Coordinates of C-alpha atoms and ligand atoms in Angstrom, one line a residue:
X1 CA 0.0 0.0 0.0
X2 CA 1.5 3.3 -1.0
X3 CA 1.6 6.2 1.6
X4 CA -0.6 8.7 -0.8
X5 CA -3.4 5.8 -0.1
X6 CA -3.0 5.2 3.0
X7 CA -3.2 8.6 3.7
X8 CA -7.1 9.4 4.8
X9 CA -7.0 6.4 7.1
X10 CA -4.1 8.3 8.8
X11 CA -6.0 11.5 8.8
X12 CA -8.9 10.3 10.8
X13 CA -6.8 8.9 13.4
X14 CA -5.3 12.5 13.9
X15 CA -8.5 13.9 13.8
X16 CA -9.7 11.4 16.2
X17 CA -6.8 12.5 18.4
X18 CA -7.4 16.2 17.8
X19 CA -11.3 15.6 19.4
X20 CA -9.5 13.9 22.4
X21 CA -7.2 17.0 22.7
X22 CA -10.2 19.1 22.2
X23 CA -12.2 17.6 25.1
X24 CA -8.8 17.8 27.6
X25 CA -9.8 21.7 28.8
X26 CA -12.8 19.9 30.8
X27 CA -10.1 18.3 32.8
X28 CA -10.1 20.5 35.9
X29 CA -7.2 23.2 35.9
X30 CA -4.8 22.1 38.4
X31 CA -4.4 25.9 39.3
X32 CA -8.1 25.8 39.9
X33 CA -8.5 22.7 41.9
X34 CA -5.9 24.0 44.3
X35 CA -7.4 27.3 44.7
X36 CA -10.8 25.7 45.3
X37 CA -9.2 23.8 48.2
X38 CA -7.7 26.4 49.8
X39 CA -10.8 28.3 49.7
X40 CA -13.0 25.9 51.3
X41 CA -10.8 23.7 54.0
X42 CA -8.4 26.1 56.4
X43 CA -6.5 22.6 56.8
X44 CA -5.2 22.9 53.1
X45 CA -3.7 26.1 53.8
X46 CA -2.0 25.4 57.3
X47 CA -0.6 22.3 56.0
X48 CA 1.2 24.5 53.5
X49 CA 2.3 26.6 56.0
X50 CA 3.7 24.3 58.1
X51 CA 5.5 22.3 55.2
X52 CA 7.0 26.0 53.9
X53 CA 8.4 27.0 57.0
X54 CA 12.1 27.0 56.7
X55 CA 13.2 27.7 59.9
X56 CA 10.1 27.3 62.4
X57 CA 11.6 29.2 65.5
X58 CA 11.8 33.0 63.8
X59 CA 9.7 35.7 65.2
X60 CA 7.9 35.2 61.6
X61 CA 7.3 31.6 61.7
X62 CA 6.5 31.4 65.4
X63 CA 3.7 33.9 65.0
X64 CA 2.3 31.9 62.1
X65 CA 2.5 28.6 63.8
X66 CA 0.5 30.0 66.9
X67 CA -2.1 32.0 64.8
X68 CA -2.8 30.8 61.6
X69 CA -5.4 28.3 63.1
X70 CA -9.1 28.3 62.3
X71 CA -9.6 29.1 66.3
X72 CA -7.6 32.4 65.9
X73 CA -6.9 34.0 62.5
X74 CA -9.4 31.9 60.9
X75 CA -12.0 33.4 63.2
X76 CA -11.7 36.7 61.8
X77 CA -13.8 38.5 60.0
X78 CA -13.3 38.6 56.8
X79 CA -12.7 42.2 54.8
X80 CA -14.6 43.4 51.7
X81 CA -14.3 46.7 52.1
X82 CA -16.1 49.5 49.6
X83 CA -13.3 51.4 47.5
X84 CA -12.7 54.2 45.4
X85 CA -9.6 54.8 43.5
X86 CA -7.5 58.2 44.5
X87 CA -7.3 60.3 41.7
X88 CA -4.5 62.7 40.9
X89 CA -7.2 66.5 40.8
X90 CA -8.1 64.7 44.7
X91 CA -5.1 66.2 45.5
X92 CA -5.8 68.7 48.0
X93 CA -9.4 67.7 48.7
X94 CA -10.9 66.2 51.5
X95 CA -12.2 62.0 51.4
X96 CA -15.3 61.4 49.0
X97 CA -18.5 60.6 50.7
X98 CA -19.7 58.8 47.3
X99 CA -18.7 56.5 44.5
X100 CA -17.3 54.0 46.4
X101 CA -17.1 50.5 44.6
X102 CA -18.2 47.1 45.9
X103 CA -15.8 45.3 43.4
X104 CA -16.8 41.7 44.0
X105 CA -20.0 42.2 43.3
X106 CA -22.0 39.4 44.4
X107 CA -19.0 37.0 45.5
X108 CA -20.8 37.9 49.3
X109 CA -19.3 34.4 50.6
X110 CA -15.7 33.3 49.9
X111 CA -16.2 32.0 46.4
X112 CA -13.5 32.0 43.9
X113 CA -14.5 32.0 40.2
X114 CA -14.6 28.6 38.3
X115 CA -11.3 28.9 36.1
X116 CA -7.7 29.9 35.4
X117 CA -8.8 33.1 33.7
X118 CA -11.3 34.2 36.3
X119 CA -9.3 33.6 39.1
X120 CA -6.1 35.7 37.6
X121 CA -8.4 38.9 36.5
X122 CA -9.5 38.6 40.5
X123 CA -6.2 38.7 41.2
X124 CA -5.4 42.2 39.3
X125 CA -8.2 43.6 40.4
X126 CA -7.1 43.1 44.0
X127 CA -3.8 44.1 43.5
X128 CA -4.8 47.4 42.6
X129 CA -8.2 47.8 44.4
X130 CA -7.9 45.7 47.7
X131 CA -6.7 48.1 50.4
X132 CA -3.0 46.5 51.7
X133 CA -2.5 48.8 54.5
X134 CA -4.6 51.9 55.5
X135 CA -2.4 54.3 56.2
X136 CA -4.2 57.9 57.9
X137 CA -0.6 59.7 57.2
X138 CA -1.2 59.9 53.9
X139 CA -4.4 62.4 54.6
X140 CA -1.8 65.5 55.2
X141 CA 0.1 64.6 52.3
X142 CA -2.5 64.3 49.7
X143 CA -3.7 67.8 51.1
X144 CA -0.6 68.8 49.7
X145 CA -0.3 69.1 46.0
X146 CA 3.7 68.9 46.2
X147 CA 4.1 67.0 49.4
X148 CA 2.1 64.2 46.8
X149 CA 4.9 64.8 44.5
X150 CA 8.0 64.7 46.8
X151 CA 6.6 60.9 48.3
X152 CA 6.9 60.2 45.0
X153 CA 2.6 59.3 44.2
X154 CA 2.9 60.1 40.3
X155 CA -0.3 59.8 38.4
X156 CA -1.0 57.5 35.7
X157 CA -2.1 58.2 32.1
X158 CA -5.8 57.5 33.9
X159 CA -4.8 60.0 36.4
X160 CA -5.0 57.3 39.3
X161 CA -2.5 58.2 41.7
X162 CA 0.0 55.4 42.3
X163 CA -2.5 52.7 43.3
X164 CA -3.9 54.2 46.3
X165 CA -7.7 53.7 47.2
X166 CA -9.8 55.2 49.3
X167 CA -11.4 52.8 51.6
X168 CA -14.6 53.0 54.2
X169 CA -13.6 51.9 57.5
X170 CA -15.5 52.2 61.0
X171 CA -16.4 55.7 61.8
X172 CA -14.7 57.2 57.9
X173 CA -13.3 57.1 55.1
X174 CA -9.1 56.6 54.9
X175 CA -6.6 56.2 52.1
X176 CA -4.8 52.7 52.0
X177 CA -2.2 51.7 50.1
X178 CA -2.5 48.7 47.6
X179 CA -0.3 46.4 46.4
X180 CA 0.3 48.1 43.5
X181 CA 1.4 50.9 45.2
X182 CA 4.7 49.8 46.3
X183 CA 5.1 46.6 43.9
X184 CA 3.9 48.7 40.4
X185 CA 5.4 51.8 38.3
X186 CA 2.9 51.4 35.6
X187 CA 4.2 47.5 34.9
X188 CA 2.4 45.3 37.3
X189 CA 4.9 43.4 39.7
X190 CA 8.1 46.4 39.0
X191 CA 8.9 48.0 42.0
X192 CA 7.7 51.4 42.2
X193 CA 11.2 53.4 43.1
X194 CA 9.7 56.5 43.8
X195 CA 7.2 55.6 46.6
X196 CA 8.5 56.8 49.8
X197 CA 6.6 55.8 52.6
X198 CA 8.8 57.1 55.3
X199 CA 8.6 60.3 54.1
X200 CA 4.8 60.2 54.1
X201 CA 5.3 59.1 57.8
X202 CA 7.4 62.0 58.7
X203 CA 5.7 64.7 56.8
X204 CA 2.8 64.1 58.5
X205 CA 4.2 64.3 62.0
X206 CA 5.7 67.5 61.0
X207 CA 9.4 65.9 61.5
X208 CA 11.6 67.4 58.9
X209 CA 14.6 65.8 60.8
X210 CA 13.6 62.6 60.4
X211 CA 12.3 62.9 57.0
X212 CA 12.5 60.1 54.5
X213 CA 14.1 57.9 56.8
X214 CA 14.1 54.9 54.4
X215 CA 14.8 56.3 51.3
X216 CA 12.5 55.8 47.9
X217 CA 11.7 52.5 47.0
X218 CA 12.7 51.2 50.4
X219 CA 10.5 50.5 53.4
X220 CA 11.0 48.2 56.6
X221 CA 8.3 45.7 56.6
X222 CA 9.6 43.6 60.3
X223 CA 9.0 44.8 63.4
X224 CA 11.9 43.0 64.3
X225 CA 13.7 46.3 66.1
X226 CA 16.3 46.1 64.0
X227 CA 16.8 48.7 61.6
X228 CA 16.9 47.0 57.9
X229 CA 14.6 48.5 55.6
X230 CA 14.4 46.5 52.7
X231 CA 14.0 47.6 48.8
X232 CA 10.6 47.1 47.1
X233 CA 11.2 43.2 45.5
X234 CA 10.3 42.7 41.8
X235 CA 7.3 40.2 41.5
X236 CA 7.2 39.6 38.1
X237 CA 9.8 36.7 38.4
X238 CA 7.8 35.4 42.0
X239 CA 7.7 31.9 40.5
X240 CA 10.8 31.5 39.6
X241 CA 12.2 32.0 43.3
X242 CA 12.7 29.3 45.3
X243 CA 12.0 30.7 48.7
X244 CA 10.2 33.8 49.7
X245 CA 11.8 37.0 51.1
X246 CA 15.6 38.0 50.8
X247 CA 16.6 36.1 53.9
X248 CA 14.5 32.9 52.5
X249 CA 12.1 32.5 55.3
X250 CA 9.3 30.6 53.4
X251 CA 9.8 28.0 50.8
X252 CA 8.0 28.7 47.3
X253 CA 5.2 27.6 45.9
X254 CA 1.5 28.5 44.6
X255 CA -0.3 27.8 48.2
X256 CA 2.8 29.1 50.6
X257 CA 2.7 32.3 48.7
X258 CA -1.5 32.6 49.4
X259 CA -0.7 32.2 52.6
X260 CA 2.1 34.2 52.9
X261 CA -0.2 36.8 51.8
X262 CA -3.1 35.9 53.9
X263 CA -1.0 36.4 57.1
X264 CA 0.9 39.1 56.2
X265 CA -2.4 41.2 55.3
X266 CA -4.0 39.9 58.6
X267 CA -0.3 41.4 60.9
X268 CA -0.3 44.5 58.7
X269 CA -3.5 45.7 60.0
X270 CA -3.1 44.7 63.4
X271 CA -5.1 41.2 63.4
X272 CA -7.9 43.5 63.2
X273 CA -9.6 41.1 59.8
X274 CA -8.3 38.7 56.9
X275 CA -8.6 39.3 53.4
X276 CA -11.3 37.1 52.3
X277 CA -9.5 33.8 51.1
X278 CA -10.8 34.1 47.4
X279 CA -8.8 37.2 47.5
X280 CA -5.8 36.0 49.0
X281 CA -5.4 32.7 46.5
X282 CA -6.5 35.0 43.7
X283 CA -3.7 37.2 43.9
X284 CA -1.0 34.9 44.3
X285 CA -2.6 33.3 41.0
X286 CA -2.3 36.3 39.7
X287 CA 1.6 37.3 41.1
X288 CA 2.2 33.4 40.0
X289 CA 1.4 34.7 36.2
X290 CA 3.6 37.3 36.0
X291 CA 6.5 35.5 34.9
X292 CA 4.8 35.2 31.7
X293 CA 5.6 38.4 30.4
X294 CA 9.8 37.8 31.1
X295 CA 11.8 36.8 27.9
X296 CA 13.7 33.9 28.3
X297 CA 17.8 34.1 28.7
X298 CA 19.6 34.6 25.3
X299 CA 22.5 33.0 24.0
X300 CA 25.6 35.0 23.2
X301 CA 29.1 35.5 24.7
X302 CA 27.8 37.1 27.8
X303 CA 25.7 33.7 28.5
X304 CA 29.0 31.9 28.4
X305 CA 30.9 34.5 31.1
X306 CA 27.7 34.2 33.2
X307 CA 28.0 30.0 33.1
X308 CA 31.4 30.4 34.0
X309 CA 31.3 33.5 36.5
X310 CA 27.5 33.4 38.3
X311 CA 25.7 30.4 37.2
X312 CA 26.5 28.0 40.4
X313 CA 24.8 30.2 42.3
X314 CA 21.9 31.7 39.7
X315 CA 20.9 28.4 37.6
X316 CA 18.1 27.3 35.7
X317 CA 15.0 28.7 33.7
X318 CA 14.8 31.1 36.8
X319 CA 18.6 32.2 36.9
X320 CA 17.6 31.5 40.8
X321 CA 19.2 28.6 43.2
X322 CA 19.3 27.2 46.2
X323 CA 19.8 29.8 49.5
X324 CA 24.0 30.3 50.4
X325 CA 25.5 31.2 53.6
X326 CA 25.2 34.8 54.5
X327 CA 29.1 35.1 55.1
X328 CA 29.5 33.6 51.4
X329 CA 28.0 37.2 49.8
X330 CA 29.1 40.0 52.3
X331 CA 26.4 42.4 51.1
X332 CA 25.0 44.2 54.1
X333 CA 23.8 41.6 56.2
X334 CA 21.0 42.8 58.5
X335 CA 17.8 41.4 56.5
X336 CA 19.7 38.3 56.5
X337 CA 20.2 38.2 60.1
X338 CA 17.0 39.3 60.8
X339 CA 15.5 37.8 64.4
X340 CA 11.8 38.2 62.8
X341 CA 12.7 36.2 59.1
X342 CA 16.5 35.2 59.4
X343 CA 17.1 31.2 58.2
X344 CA 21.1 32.0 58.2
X345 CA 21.0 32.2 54.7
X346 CA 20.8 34.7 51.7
X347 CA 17.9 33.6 48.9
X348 CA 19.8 33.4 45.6
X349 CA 17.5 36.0 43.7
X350 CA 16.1 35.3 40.2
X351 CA 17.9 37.3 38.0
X352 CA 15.1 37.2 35.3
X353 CA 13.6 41.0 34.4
X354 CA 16.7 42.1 36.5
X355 CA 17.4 44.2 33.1
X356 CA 14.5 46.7 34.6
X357 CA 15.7 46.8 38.0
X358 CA 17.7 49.8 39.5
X359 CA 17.6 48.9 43.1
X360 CA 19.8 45.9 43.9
X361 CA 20.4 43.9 46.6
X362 CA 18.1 43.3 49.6
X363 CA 19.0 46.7 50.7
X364 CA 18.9 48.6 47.7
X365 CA 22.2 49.3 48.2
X366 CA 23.2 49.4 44.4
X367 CA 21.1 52.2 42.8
X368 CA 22.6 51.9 39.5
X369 CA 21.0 48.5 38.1
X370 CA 23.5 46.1 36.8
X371 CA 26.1 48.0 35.3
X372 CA 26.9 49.6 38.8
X373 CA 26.3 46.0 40.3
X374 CA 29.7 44.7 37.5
X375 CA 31.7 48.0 38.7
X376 CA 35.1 47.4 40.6
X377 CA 34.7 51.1 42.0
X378 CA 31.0 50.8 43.2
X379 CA 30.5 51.9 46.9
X380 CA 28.0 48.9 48.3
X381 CA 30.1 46.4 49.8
X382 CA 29.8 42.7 49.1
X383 CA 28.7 39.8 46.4
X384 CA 31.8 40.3 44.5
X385 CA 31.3 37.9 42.1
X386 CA 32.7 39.1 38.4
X387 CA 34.6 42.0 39.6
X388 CA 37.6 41.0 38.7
X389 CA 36.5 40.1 34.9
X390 CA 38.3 41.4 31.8
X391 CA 37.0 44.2 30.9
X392 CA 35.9 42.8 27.4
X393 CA 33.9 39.9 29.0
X394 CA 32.2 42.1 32.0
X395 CA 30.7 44.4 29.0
X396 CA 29.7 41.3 27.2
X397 CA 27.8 40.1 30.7
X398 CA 26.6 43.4 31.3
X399 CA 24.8 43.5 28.2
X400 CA 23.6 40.1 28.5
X401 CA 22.0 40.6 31.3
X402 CA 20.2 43.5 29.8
X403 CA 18.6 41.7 27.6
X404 CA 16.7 39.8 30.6
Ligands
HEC1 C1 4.6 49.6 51.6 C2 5.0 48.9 50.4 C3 4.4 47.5 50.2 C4 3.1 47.2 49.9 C5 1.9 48.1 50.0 C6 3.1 45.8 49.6 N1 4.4 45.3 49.7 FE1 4.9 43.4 49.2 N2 6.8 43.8 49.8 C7 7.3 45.1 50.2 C8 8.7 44.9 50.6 C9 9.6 46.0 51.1 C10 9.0 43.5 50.5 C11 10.4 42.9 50.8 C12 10.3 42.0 52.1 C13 11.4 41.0 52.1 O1 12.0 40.7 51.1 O2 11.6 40.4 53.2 C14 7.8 42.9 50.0 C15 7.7 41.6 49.7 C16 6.7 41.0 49.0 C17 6.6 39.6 48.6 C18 7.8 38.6 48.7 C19 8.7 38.9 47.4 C20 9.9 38.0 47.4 O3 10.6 38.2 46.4 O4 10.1 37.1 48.2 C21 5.4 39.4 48.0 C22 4.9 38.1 47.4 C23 4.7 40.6 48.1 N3 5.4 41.5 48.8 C24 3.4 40.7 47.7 C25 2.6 41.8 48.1 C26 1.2 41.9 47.8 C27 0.3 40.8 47.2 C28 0.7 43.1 48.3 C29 -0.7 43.6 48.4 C30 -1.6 42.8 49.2 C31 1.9 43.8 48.8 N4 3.0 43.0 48.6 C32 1.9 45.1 49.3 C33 6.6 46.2 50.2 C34 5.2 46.3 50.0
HEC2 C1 27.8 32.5 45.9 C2 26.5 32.7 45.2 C3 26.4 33.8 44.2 C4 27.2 34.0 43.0 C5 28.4 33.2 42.6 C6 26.6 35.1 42.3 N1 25.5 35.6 43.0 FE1 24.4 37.2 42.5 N2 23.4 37.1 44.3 C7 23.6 36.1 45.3 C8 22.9 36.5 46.4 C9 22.8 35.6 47.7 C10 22.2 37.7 46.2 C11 21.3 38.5 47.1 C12 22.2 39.5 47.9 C13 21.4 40.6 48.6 O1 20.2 40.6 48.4 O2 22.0 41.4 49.3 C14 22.6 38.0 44.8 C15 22.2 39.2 44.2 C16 22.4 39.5 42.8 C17 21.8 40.5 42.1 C18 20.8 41.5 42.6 C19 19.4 41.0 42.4 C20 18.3 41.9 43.0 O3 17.2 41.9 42.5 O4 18.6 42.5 44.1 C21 22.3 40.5 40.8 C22 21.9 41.4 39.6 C23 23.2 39.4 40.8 N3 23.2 38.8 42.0 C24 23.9 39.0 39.7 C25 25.0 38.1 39.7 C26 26.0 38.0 38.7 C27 25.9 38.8 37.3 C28 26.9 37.1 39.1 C29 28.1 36.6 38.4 C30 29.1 37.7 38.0 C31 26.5 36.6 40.4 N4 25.3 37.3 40.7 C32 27.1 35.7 41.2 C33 24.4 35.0 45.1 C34 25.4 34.8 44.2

C-alpha cells in the first residue's frame, strides 16, 4: 500500500486524536482545583504553612505557627471593604463621601471564580483595588499638591494616583495603600522606586529631621527592632524563586505564597480582619502569572561569562538557586540576620527582568541596576562575584543581562 493511499485512514486517526485533545480543557485546571481547596478547607492552607516554614523558630514563623489556626486568624472577619480609586485632581481635597465601589460584586461568601482566567483577572483587580495597609498619614500629604509629588505618588495616564484607594472603615473614610502601590510603576509586579513611605510618615508628623528615613523604594516591613529596611522586591519573576523573602524565610510555591499573603495582610493591620480567602489565593494566582511576560535568557558570549562566573549560584529557567550562607555574599547583612525572618542564609535571587531593576540587593544598596552591580569602583560592599573580569567579558555580561 502506497503512503498517498494510505493517507485518509491516517487523517482520521489525527483527527480522532485532535477531538481527544479538544475535550482535555474539561479536565479540571490544576491551578483551579488548588485554589478551590484552599478556599474551602483552612486545613489545606496550614498544611502548607507548616510544610513552607524553613526555619520554624523565627519571630515570623512562630507567629504563624500560633495564629494561623481556624480558632484564631481563621475566626476573623473577613474584609470586603467598599473602594474608590484616589485620583491625581483629589489632590488637596478632603475624602469622598460617594462613588465608592463594591468590586466583587456578588461573591458575598468566599467564592473563587470557576477557572484559570477568572481567578487571575481577580487577582489584578485586587492588586490594585484591595486596600493592603490603611495608612491615615497619607491624609496631610495628599492635602498637599507637592508633598504628593516629593513621596513620589505620580499619576498614571488615567490619572489614578500610584494605586492608592480610598477605603470606608469604621467611623470614615481613609486612604490605603494597595499592592500596587509599592510593587507597580505602571508594569504590574516592578517595584515602584519612587514611593517613599517614610517620608509620608514623617511629613505628616511634622518631622523634617527625620524625613525620608528609608529612602525611595525602600521600606521596613519587620518589626523586628532592628533597623533594615528593605527595597521594594520585583514580583514579576515570583515563581521562579525558590524561597520567599531576601533572607529565604518561606519555601515557594503557589499555596505558601496565598498564605504568605493571607498572614501578612491579617499582621499588617493589626489582626484586626483577613482578606477574604478568594482574595488571597487570587492574587498569588495572579503574582504566579507574572513570569509570563519575562523573555527567556539569550545565548551570546555574555551567556558563556555568566556560566562560567554566576551560574552555580543563579541556575536554571529562573537564573535562581538554592539559598548560600550569609558570610558567602558580604552584602549588608542585617535582613539576613533578621531575628523576625532570618534562616542564616541569603535567597539566591532570580535574575530574570533584572534588566528593569535599579535597586539591587536586599538593601537597595546598588542604585545603579547592573552596570553599577559589574563596577570594581562601586560603593556597596559585598557579592563580588565578576569584579575582577576582563573588561571585554564584563561588557559582554553586562549587556547580556540586559537583555533579561
Ligand atoms: C509599603 C509597600 C508595600 C506594599 C503596600 C506591599 N508590599 Fe509586598 N513587599 C514590600 C517589601 C519592602 C518587601 C520585601 C520584604 C522582604 O524581602 O523580606 C515585599 C515583599 C513581598 C513579597 C515577597 C517577594 C519576594 O521576592 O520574596 C510578596 C509576594 C509581596 N510583597 C506581595 C505583596 C502583595 C500581594 C501586596 C498587596 C496585598 C503587597 N506585597 C503590598 C513592600 C510592599
Ligand atoms: C555565591 C553565590 C552567588 C554567586 C556566585 C553570584 N551571586 Fe548574585 N546574588 C547572590 C545572592 C545571595 C544575592 C542577594 C544579595 C542581597 O540581596 O544582598 C545576589 C544578588 C544578585 C543581584 C541583585 C538582584 C536583586 O534583585 O537585588 C544580581 C543582579 C546578581 N546577584 C547578579 C550576579 C551575577 C551577574 C553574578 C556573576 C558575576 C552573580 N550574581 C554571582 C548570590 C550569588
Amino acid at each position: 500500500m502506497s503512503v498517498v493511499r494510505r493517507a485518509p485512514l491516517l487523517l482520521l486517526v489525527l483527527a480522532a486524536l485532535a477531538c481527544e485533545e479538544a475535550a482535555a480543557p474539561d479536565a479540571p485546571d490544576p491551578l483551579a482545583v488548588d485554589g478551590h481547596a484552599f478556599v474551602a478547607e483552612p486545613a489545606v492552607g496550614r498544611a502548607a504553612l507548616e510544610a513552607s516554614l524553613v526555619d520554624p523558630t523565627n519571630g515570623y514563623s512562630a507567629l504563624r505557627l500560633a495564629r494561623y489556626t481556624p480558632e484564631r486568624w481563621g475566626a476573623l472577619p473577613a474584609w470586603r471593604p467598599r473602594v474608590r480609586a484616589i485620583m491625581v485632581h483629589e489632590r488637596g481635597g478632603s475624602p469622598p463621601t460617594e462613588g465608592f465601589e463594591d468590586w466583587w460584586g456578588a461573591r458575598a461568601d468566599d467564592a473563587l471564580p470557576a477557572d484559570r482566567a477568572g481567578i487571575e483577572a481577580l487577582g489584578a483587580r485586587a492588586f490594585t483595588h484591595f486596600p493592603a495597609q490603611v495608612v491615615p498619614a497619607l491624609r496631610s500629604v495628599l492635602g498637599d499638591a507637592e508633598a504628593a509629588t516629593t513621596v513620589g505618588l505620580i499619576p498614571d495616564a488615567d490619572g489614578r494616583l500610584s494605586g492608592l484607594v480610598w477605603v470606608e472603615v469604621p467611623g470614615g473614610v481613609e486612604p490605603a495603600l494597595t499592592c500596587a502601590t509599592c510593587h507597580s510603576d505602571g508594569v504590574a509586579g516592578r517595584p515602584n522606586m519612587a514611593f517613599d513611605l517614610g517620608a509620608v510618615y514623617d511629613l505628616a508628623a511634622q518631622s523634617r529631621t527625620a524625613r525620608g528615613r528609608w529612602g525611595p523604594g525602600r521600606v521596613d516591613v519587620t518589626g523586628d527592632g532592628v533597623d533594615n529596611p528593605t527595597a521594594f522586591p520585583d514580583l514579576r519573576p515570583i515563581r521562579f524563586q525558590t524561597h520567599l523573602h531576601r533572607a529565604a524565610t518561606v519555601r515557594n510555591g503557589l499555596l505558601p505564597l496565598a498564605v504568605r499573603i493571607e498572614t501578612l495582610m491579617i499582621t499588617s493591620t493589626g489582626e484586626a480582619w483577613r482578606p477574604p480567602r478568594s482574595v488571597a489565593f487570587a492574587l498569588a494566582a495572579y503574582l504566579w502569572s507574572m513570569g509570563d511576560a519575562l523573555p527567556p535568557p539569550a545565548d551570546g558570549a555574555g551567556r558563556a561569562v555568566f556560566d562560567a562566573t554566576c551560574a552555580r549560584c543563579h541556575a536554571g529557567e529562573g537564573l535562581a538557586g538554592a539559598p548560600v550562607p550569609i558570610d558567602d555574599v558580604g552584602t549588608a547583612d542585617a535582613v539576613a540576620r533578621s531575628p523576625d525572618r532570618g534562616t542564616g542564609r541569603w535567597r539566591v535571587p532570580s535574575l530574570r527582568g533584572v534588566a528593569d531593576r535599579r535597586l539591587l540587593f536586599a538593601s537597595g544598596g546598588v542604585r545603579g541596576g547592573v552596570e553599577e552591580l559589574l563596577d570594581p569602583d562601586r560603593a556597596a560592599a559585598g557579592h563580588p562575584f565578576g569584579l575582577d573580569l576582563p573588561a571585554v567579558e564584563r561588557r559582554a555580561l553586562v549587556g547580556w543581562l540586559e537583555g533579561l
